[in-house]
CSV table of C-alpha atoms in Angstrom, one decimal:
chain,number,residue,atom,x,y,z
G,11,MET,CA,-7.3,13.5,-42.2
G,12,SER,CA,-6.9,14.2,-38.5
G,13,VAL,CA,-9.1,11.3,-37.5
G,14,VAL,CA,-6.8,8.8,-39.0
G,15,PRO,CA,-4.0,9.2,-36.4
G,16,ASP,CA,-6.5,9.4,-33.8
G,17,GLU,CA,-8.0,6.0,-34.7
G,18,LYS,CA,-4.5,4.6,-35.0
G,19,ALA,CA,-3.4,5.7,-31.4
G,20,ALA,CA,-7.0,4.2,-30.1
G,21,VAL,CA,-6.2,0.9,-31.8
G,22,ALA,CA,-2.6,0.8,-30.6
G,23,THR,CA,-3.8,1.7,-26.9
G,24,THR,CA,-6.4,-1.2,-27.2
G,25,GLY,CA,-3.9,-3.6,-28.3
G,26,VAL,CA,-1.7,-2.8,-25.6
G,27,ARG,CA,-4.4,-3.3,-23.2
G,28,ALA,CA,-5.5,-6.6,-24.8
G,29,GLU,CA,-1.9,-7.8,-24.8
G,30,ALA,CA,-1.4,-6.7,-21.0
G,31,LEU,CA,-4.6,-8.4,-20.1
G,32,HIS,CA,-3.6,-11.5,-22.1
G,33,PHE,CA,-0.5,-12.0,-20.2
G,34,ALA,CA,-2.0,-10.9,-16.8
G,35,LEU,CA,-4.4,-13.7,-16.7
G,36,ARG,CA,-1.7,-16.4,-17.7
G,37,ASN,CA,0.7,-15.1,-14.9
G,38,GLY,CA,0.7,-17.3,-12.0
G,39,LYS,CA,2.3,-15.0,-9.6
G,40,LEU,CA,0.0,-12.3,-10.4
G,41,LEU,CA,-3.1,-14.5,-9.9
G,42,ALA,CA,-1.7,-16.0,-6.9
G,43,GLY,CA,-0.9,-12.9,-5.2
G,44,LEU,CA,-4.1,-11.3,-6.2
G,45,THR,CA,-6.3,-14.3,-4.8
G,46,VAL,CA,-4.6,-14.2,-1.4
G,47,LEU,CA,-5.0,-10.5,-1.3
G,48,VAL,CA,-8.6,-10.6,-2.1
G,49,VAL,CA,-9.7,-13.3,0.3
G,50,LEU,CA,-7.9,-11.4,3.2
G,51,LEU,CA,-9.7,-8.1,2.0
G,52,VAL,CA,-13.1,-9.8,1.9
G,53,LEU,CA,-12.5,-11.4,5.3
G,54,GLY,CA,-11.3,-7.8,6.6
G,55,LEU,CA,-14.4,-5.9,5.1
G,56,PHE,CA,-17.1,-8.4,5.8
G,57,GLY,CA,-15.8,-10.4,8.6
G,58,PRO,CA,-16.6,-7.8,11.4
G,59,MET,CA,-20.0,-7.6,10.2
G,60,VAL,CA,-20.8,-11.3,11.1
G,61,ALA,CA,-18.3,-11.3,14.2
G,62,ALA,CA,-18.5,-9.8,17.8
G,63,ALA,CA,-18.9,-6.0,17.6
G,64,ASP,CA,-16.2,-5.9,20.3
G,65,PRO,CA,-13.0,-7.6,19.7
G,66,ASN,CA,-11.8,-7.0,23.4
G,67,ALA,CA,-14.9,-8.7,24.9
G,68,TYR,CA,-14.1,-11.3,27.4
G,69,VAL,CA,-16.3,-14.3,25.5
G,70,GLY,CA,-14.6,-17.6,26.4
G,71,PRO,CA,-12.6,-19.4,28.7
G,72,GLN,CA,-9.0,-18.3,29.2
G,73,PHE,CA,-5.8,-20.0,27.6
G,74,ALA,CA,-8.2,-21.8,25.3
G,75,PRO,CA,-6.5,-23.6,22.3
G,76,PRO,CA,-8.3,-23.2,18.6
G,77,SER,CA,-11.5,-25.4,18.8
G,78,GLY,CA,-14.8,-25.3,16.9
G,79,GLU,CA,-16.1,-22.8,19.2
G,80,HIS,CA,-13.0,-20.4,19.2
G,81,TRP,CA,-11.4,-21.0,15.9
G,82,PHE,CA,-8.3,-19.3,16.6
G,83,GLY,CA,-8.4,-20.1,20.4
G,84,THR,CA,-8.7,-17.3,23.2
G,85,THR,CA,-6.4,-15.0,25.0
G,86,ILE,CA,-5.1,-15.1,28.5
G,87,PHE,CA,-8.1,-12.7,29.4
G,88,GLY,CA,-10.6,-14.9,27.3
G,89,GLN,CA,-10.7,-12.8,24.3
G,90,ASP,CA,-11.6,-14.5,20.8
G,91,ILE,CA,-8.4,-14.2,18.9
G,92,PHE,CA,-10.3,-14.8,15.5
G,93,THR,CA,-12.5,-11.6,16.3
G,94,GLN,CA,-9.6,-9.9,16.7
G,95,PHE,CA,-7.9,-11.0,14.1
G,96,ILE,CA,-10.7,-10.1,11.6
G,97,HIS,CA,-11.0,-6.8,13.0
G,98,GLY,CA,-7.2,-6.3,12.8
G,99,LEU,CA,-7.2,-7.2,9.0
G,100,ARG,CA,-9.6,-4.4,8.7
G,101,ALA,CA,-7.6,-1.8,10.3
G,102,THR,CA,-4.3,-3.1,8.3
G,103,PHE,CA,-6.0,-2.5,5.1
G,104,VAL,CA,-7.3,0.8,6.1
G,105,VAL,CA,-3.5,1.8,7.0
G,106,GLY,CA,-2.3,0.4,3.8
G,107,LEU,CA,-4.8,2.0,1.4
G,108,LEU,CA,-4.9,5.3,3.3
G,109,GLY,CA,-1.2,5.7,3.9
G,110,GLY,CA,-0.1,4.4,0.7
G,111,GLY,CA,-2.7,6.3,-1.1
G,112,ILE,CA,-1.4,9.6,0.5
G,113,ALA,CA,2.2,8.7,-0.3
G,114,ALA,CA,1.0,7.9,-4.0
G,115,VAL,CA,-0.8,11.3,-4.5
G,116,ILE,CA,2.0,13.5,-3.0
G,117,GLY,CA,4.8,11.6,-4.8
G,118,MET,CA,3.0,11.6,-7.8
G,119,ALA,CA,2.3,15.4,-7.8
G,120,ILE,CA,5.6,16.5,-6.9
G,121,GLY,CA,7.4,14.1,-9.3
G,122,PHE,CA,5.2,15.1,-12.3
G,123,THR,CA,5.7,18.9,-11.5
G,124,ALA,CA,9.2,18.8,-10.8
G,125,GLY,CA,9.9,16.6,-14.0
G,126,TYR,CA,7.8,18.8,-16.3
G,127,ARG,CA,8.3,22.2,-15.0
G,128,GLY,CA,12.0,22.0,-14.5
G,129,GLY,CA,14.3,25.2,-13.5
G,130,ILE,CA,13.6,26.8,-10.3
G,131,VAL,CA,10.5,24.6,-9.4
G,132,ASP,CA,12.3,21.5,-10.0
G,133,GLU,CA,15.0,22.7,-7.7
G,134,ILE,CA,13.0,23.4,-4.8
G,135,LEU,CA,10.8,20.5,-4.9
G,136,ASN,CA,13.8,18.4,-5.3
G,137,MET,CA,15.4,19.9,-2.5
G,138,LEU,CA,12.2,19.2,-0.3
G,139,THR,CA,12.1,15.5,-1.6
G,140,ASN,CA,15.9,15.3,-0.6
G,141,ILE,CA,15.0,16.6,2.9
G,142,VAL,CA,12.2,14.2,3.6
G,143,LEU,CA,14.1,11.2,2.0
G,144,VAL,CA,16.9,11.8,4.5
G,145,LEU,CA,14.8,11.8,7.5
G,146,PRO,CA,14.4,8.6,9.5
G,147,ALA,CA,10.7,8.0,8.7
G,148,LEU,CA,10.3,5.4,11.6
G,149,ALA,CA,11.9,7.6,14.1
G,150,VAL,CA,10.0,10.5,13.0
G,151,LEU,CA,6.7,8.4,13.5
G,152,LEU,CA,8.1,7.5,16.5
G,153,VAL,CA,8.4,10.8,18.1
G,154,ILE,CA,5.1,12.2,16.7
G,155,ASN,CA,2.9,9.3,18.2
G,156,ALA,CA,4.9,9.4,21.5
G,157,TYR,CA,4.7,13.1,22.1
G,158,LEU,CA,1.3,14.0,20.4
G,159,GLY,CA,-0.4,11.0,21.8
G,160,ILE,CA,-2.3,10.5,18.7
G,161,ARG,CA,-3.1,6.7,18.4
G,162,SER,CA,-6.1,6.5,15.8
G,163,ILE,CA,-5.6,4.4,12.9
G,164,PRO,CA,-6.5,7.3,10.3
G,165,VAL,CA,-4.2,9.5,12.0
G,166,GLN,CA,-1.4,7.1,12.1
G,167,ALA,CA,-2.1,6.4,8.2
G,168,VAL,CA,-1.8,10.0,7.5
G,169,PHE,CA,1.5,10.3,9.2
G,170,ILE,CA,2.7,7.3,7.4
G,171,GLY,CA,1.7,8.5,4.2
G,172,LEU,CA,3.5,11.8,4.9
G,173,THR,CA,6.8,10.4,5.2
G,174,SER,CA,6.7,7.7,2.5
G,175,TRP,CA,6.4,9.6,-1.0
G,176,PRO,CA,10.1,10.6,-1.6
G,177,TRP,CA,11.2,7.7,-3.5
G,178,VAL,CA,8.3,7.7,-5.7
G,179,ALA,CA,8.4,11.5,-6.4
G,180,ARG,CA,12.0,11.0,-7.5
G,181,ALA,CA,11.3,8.0,-9.6
G,182,ILE,CA,8.4,9.9,-11.2
G,183,ARG,CA,10.5,12.9,-11.7
G,184,ALA,CA,13.3,10.9,-13.5
G,185,GLN,CA,10.8,9.3,-16.0
G,186,THR,CA,9.0,12.8,-16.7
G,187,PHE,CA,12.2,14.2,-17.5
G,188,SER,CA,12.6,11.6,-20.4
G,189,LEU,CA,8.9,11.9,-21.6
G,190,ARG,CA,8.4,15.5,-21.5
G,191,SER,CA,10.5,15.9,-24.7
G,192,ARG,CA,8.6,13.6,-26.8
G,193,GLU,CA,6.8,14.5,-29.8
G,194,PHE,CA,3.2,14.0,-28.2
G,195,VAL,CA,4.0,16.3,-25.4
G,196,ASP,CA,5.4,18.7,-27.7
G,197,LEU,CA,2.5,18.6,-30.0
G,198,ALA,CA,0.1,19.1,-27.1
G,199,ARG,CA,2.1,22.0,-25.5
G,200,LEU,CA,2.0,23.9,-29.0
G,201,SER,CA,-1.8,23.1,-29.2
G,202,GLY,CA,-2.4,25.1,-26.0
G,203,VAL,CA,-2.9,22.4,-23.7
G,204,ARG,CA,-2.7,23.5,-20.0
G,205,PRO,CA,0.5,21.9,-18.3
G,206,TRP,CA,-1.6,20.0,-15.7
G,207,ARG,CA,-3.6,18.4,-18.4
G,208,ILE,CA,-0.3,17.4,-20.5
G,209,MET,CA,0.7,15.8,-17.0
G,210,THR,CA,-2.5,14.0,-16.4
G,211,ARG,CA,-3.5,13.2,-20.1
G,212,GLU,CA,-0.3,12.8,-21.9
G,213,ILE,CA,2.6,11.9,-19.5
G,214,ALA,CA,0.7,9.9,-16.5
G,215,PRO,CA,-1.0,7.3,-19.0
G,216,ASN,CA,2.4,6.4,-20.4
G,217,MET,CA,3.8,5.8,-16.7
G,218,SER,CA,0.4,4.0,-15.6
G,219,SER,CA,1.8,0.6,-15.3
G,220,TYR,CA,4.7,1.8,-13.3
G,221,LEU,CA,2.4,4.1,-10.9
G,222,PHE,CA,0.1,1.1,-10.2
G,223,MET,CA,3.1,-1.0,-9.1
G,224,ALA,CA,4.5,1.9,-7.2
G,225,PHE,CA,1.2,2.2,-5.2
G,226,ILE,CA,1.6,-1.4,-4.3
G,227,LEU,CA,4.8,-1.0,-3.0
G,228,LEU,CA,3.7,1.9,-0.8
G,229,PHE,CA,0.7,0.0,0.3
G,230,GLY,CA,2.9,-2.8,1.6
G,231,GLY,CA,5.3,-0.3,3.2
G,232,SER,CA,2.6,1.4,4.8
G,233,VAL,CA,1.2,-1.8,6.4
G,234,LEU,CA,4.9,-2.8,7.4
G,235,ILE,CA,5.4,0.6,9.2
G,236,GLY,CA,2.1,0.7,11.0
G,237,ALA,CA,2.5,-2.8,12.4
G,238,SER,CA,5.9,-1.8,13.4
G,239,LEU,CA,4.4,1.0,15.4
G,240,ASP,CA,1.7,-1.1,16.9
G,241,PHE,CA,4.3,-3.7,18.0
G,242,ILE,CA,6.1,-1.4,20.2
G,243,GLY,CA,3.1,-0.1,21.8
G,244,LEU,CA,2.6,3.3,19.9
G,245,GLY,CA,-0.5,1.9,17.7
G,246,PRO,CA,-3.9,2.7,17.9
G,247,THR,CA,-5.6,2.5,21.4
G,248,ASP,CA,-9.1,2.8,20.5
G,249,SER,CA,-9.2,-0.2,18.4
G,250,ILE,CA,-7.5,-3.6,17.4
G,251,SER,CA,-4.7,-4.0,14.9
G,252,LEU,CA,-2.5,-7.0,13.9
G,253,GLY,CA,0.3,-5.2,15.2
G,254,LEU,CA,-1.2,-4.7,18.7
G,255,MET,CA,-2.2,-8.2,18.7
G,256,LEU,CA,1.5,-9.2,18.5
G,257,ASN,CA,2.4,-6.4,21.1
G,258,ASN,CA,-0.5,-7.9,23.7
G,259,ALA,CA,1.0,-11.5,22.8
G,260,ALA,CA,4.7,-10.5,23.8
G,261,ARG,CA,3.7,-8.6,26.6
G,262,TYR,CA,1.9,-11.4,28.3
G,263,ASN,CA,4.6,-13.8,27.4
G,264,ALA,CA,2.3,-15.9,25.0
G,265,LEU,CA,5.5,-17.7,23.5
G,266,HIS,CA,6.5,-18.6,26.9
G,267,LEU,CA,3.3,-20.0,28.1
G,268,GLY,CA,2.9,-22.2,24.8
G,269,MET,CA,0.1,-19.9,23.5
G,270,TRP,CA,1.1,-20.1,19.8
G,271,TRP,CA,-2.3,-19.5,18.7
G,272,TRP,CA,-2.0,-16.1,19.8
G,273,PHE,CA,0.8,-14.6,17.9
G,274,ILE,CA,1.0,-16.9,14.9
G,275,PRO,CA,-2.5,-15.7,13.1
G,276,PRO,CA,-1.3,-11.9,13.3
G,277,GLY,CA,2.0,-12.6,12.2
G,278,LEU,CA,0.8,-14.9,9.3
G,279,GLY,CA,-1.7,-12.2,8.5
G,280,ILE,CA,0.8,-9.5,8.2
G,281,THR,CA,3.2,-11.7,6.2
G,282,ALA,CA,0.2,-12.9,3.8
G,283,VAL,CA,-0.9,-9.3,3.2
G,284,VAL,CA,2.5,-7.8,2.5
G,285,GLY,CA,3.6,-11.1,0.7
G,286,SER,CA,1.0,-11.3,-1.7
G,287,LEU,CA,1.7,-7.4,-2.5
G,288,TYR,CA,5.1,-8.3,-3.2
G,289,VAL,CA,4.3,-11.4,-5.5
G,290,MET,CA,1.6,-9.2,-7.2
G,291,ASN,CA,4.3,-6.6,-8.0
G,292,VAL,CA,6.6,-9.3,-9.3
G,293,GLY,CA,3.8,-10.8,-11.6
G,294,LEU,CA,3.0,-7.3,-12.9
G,295,ASP,CA,6.5,-6.4,-13.8
G,296,GLU,CA,6.7,-9.4,-15.8
G,297,VAL,CA,3.4,-8.8,-17.5
G,298,PHE,CA,4.4,-5.0,-18.4
G,299,ASN,CA,7.9,-5.7,-19.2
G,300,PRO,CA,8.1,-8.2,-22.3
G,301,LYS,CA,11.8,-9.3,-21.6
G,302,LEU,CA,10.5,-11.0,-18.3
G,303,ARG,CA,7.5,-12.8,-19.8
G,304,GLU,CA,7.4,-16.3,-19.3
G,305,MET,CA,6.1,-17.3,-23.0
């Protein structure tokens, strides 16, 4: 009966997922990175709801070090640094999620299409990927931000996403090449299944672990690029971000004035977000790769 293979496939898939979950719950790197990321995400999402609405408001004395009233101290203008920090965290996650998400969608669409279709389609998409790959992404973003004057966080994230996808597309293309000749893909093709359904229903699930880890790397990369743009003064001007906090601290000589509480929190925030993502990626690699698992 045809039901038996389906039942076996379902049982096998369930077994693989259960095994991955078993090792995930016992992987210290994954749990540590996820814990740090969730704490920062909750702080970024819900912190601004209980803090002051305007992070740039002058609410306290100038040059004030951390205290019970101002947890992270105040800036040279009397702005509360903790309020700026939690608003900056939200902006950081917006850039990471939106920029990384756009790059992931573009990279997956081009990678799957090029790898499955092959031929002239693959050559055209591969040429496009190589062109974008050799472009200095940061320099392009500098030119776009400087000449177009686009400084909003969503638009910045979109531009980051549009320049960060090539390496994902090339990696997915290579794996799709190896998977498109498998028996289950040939069977789906002979059954009349449309190509896009084969790519999304047959090929993509077999690469789900890699796709997830690729998104994590794109997330962290978007955060770093966004922070770099903000730090050199080409970030959003209508809001606050961790990179812009570092820019303000450097501009007003916080280091020379001994105001460590102005530049350390945003620097640690960026490091914590990107570092937790990296640790999570290492942990996931150990979970999905049996050779790397710690028994």
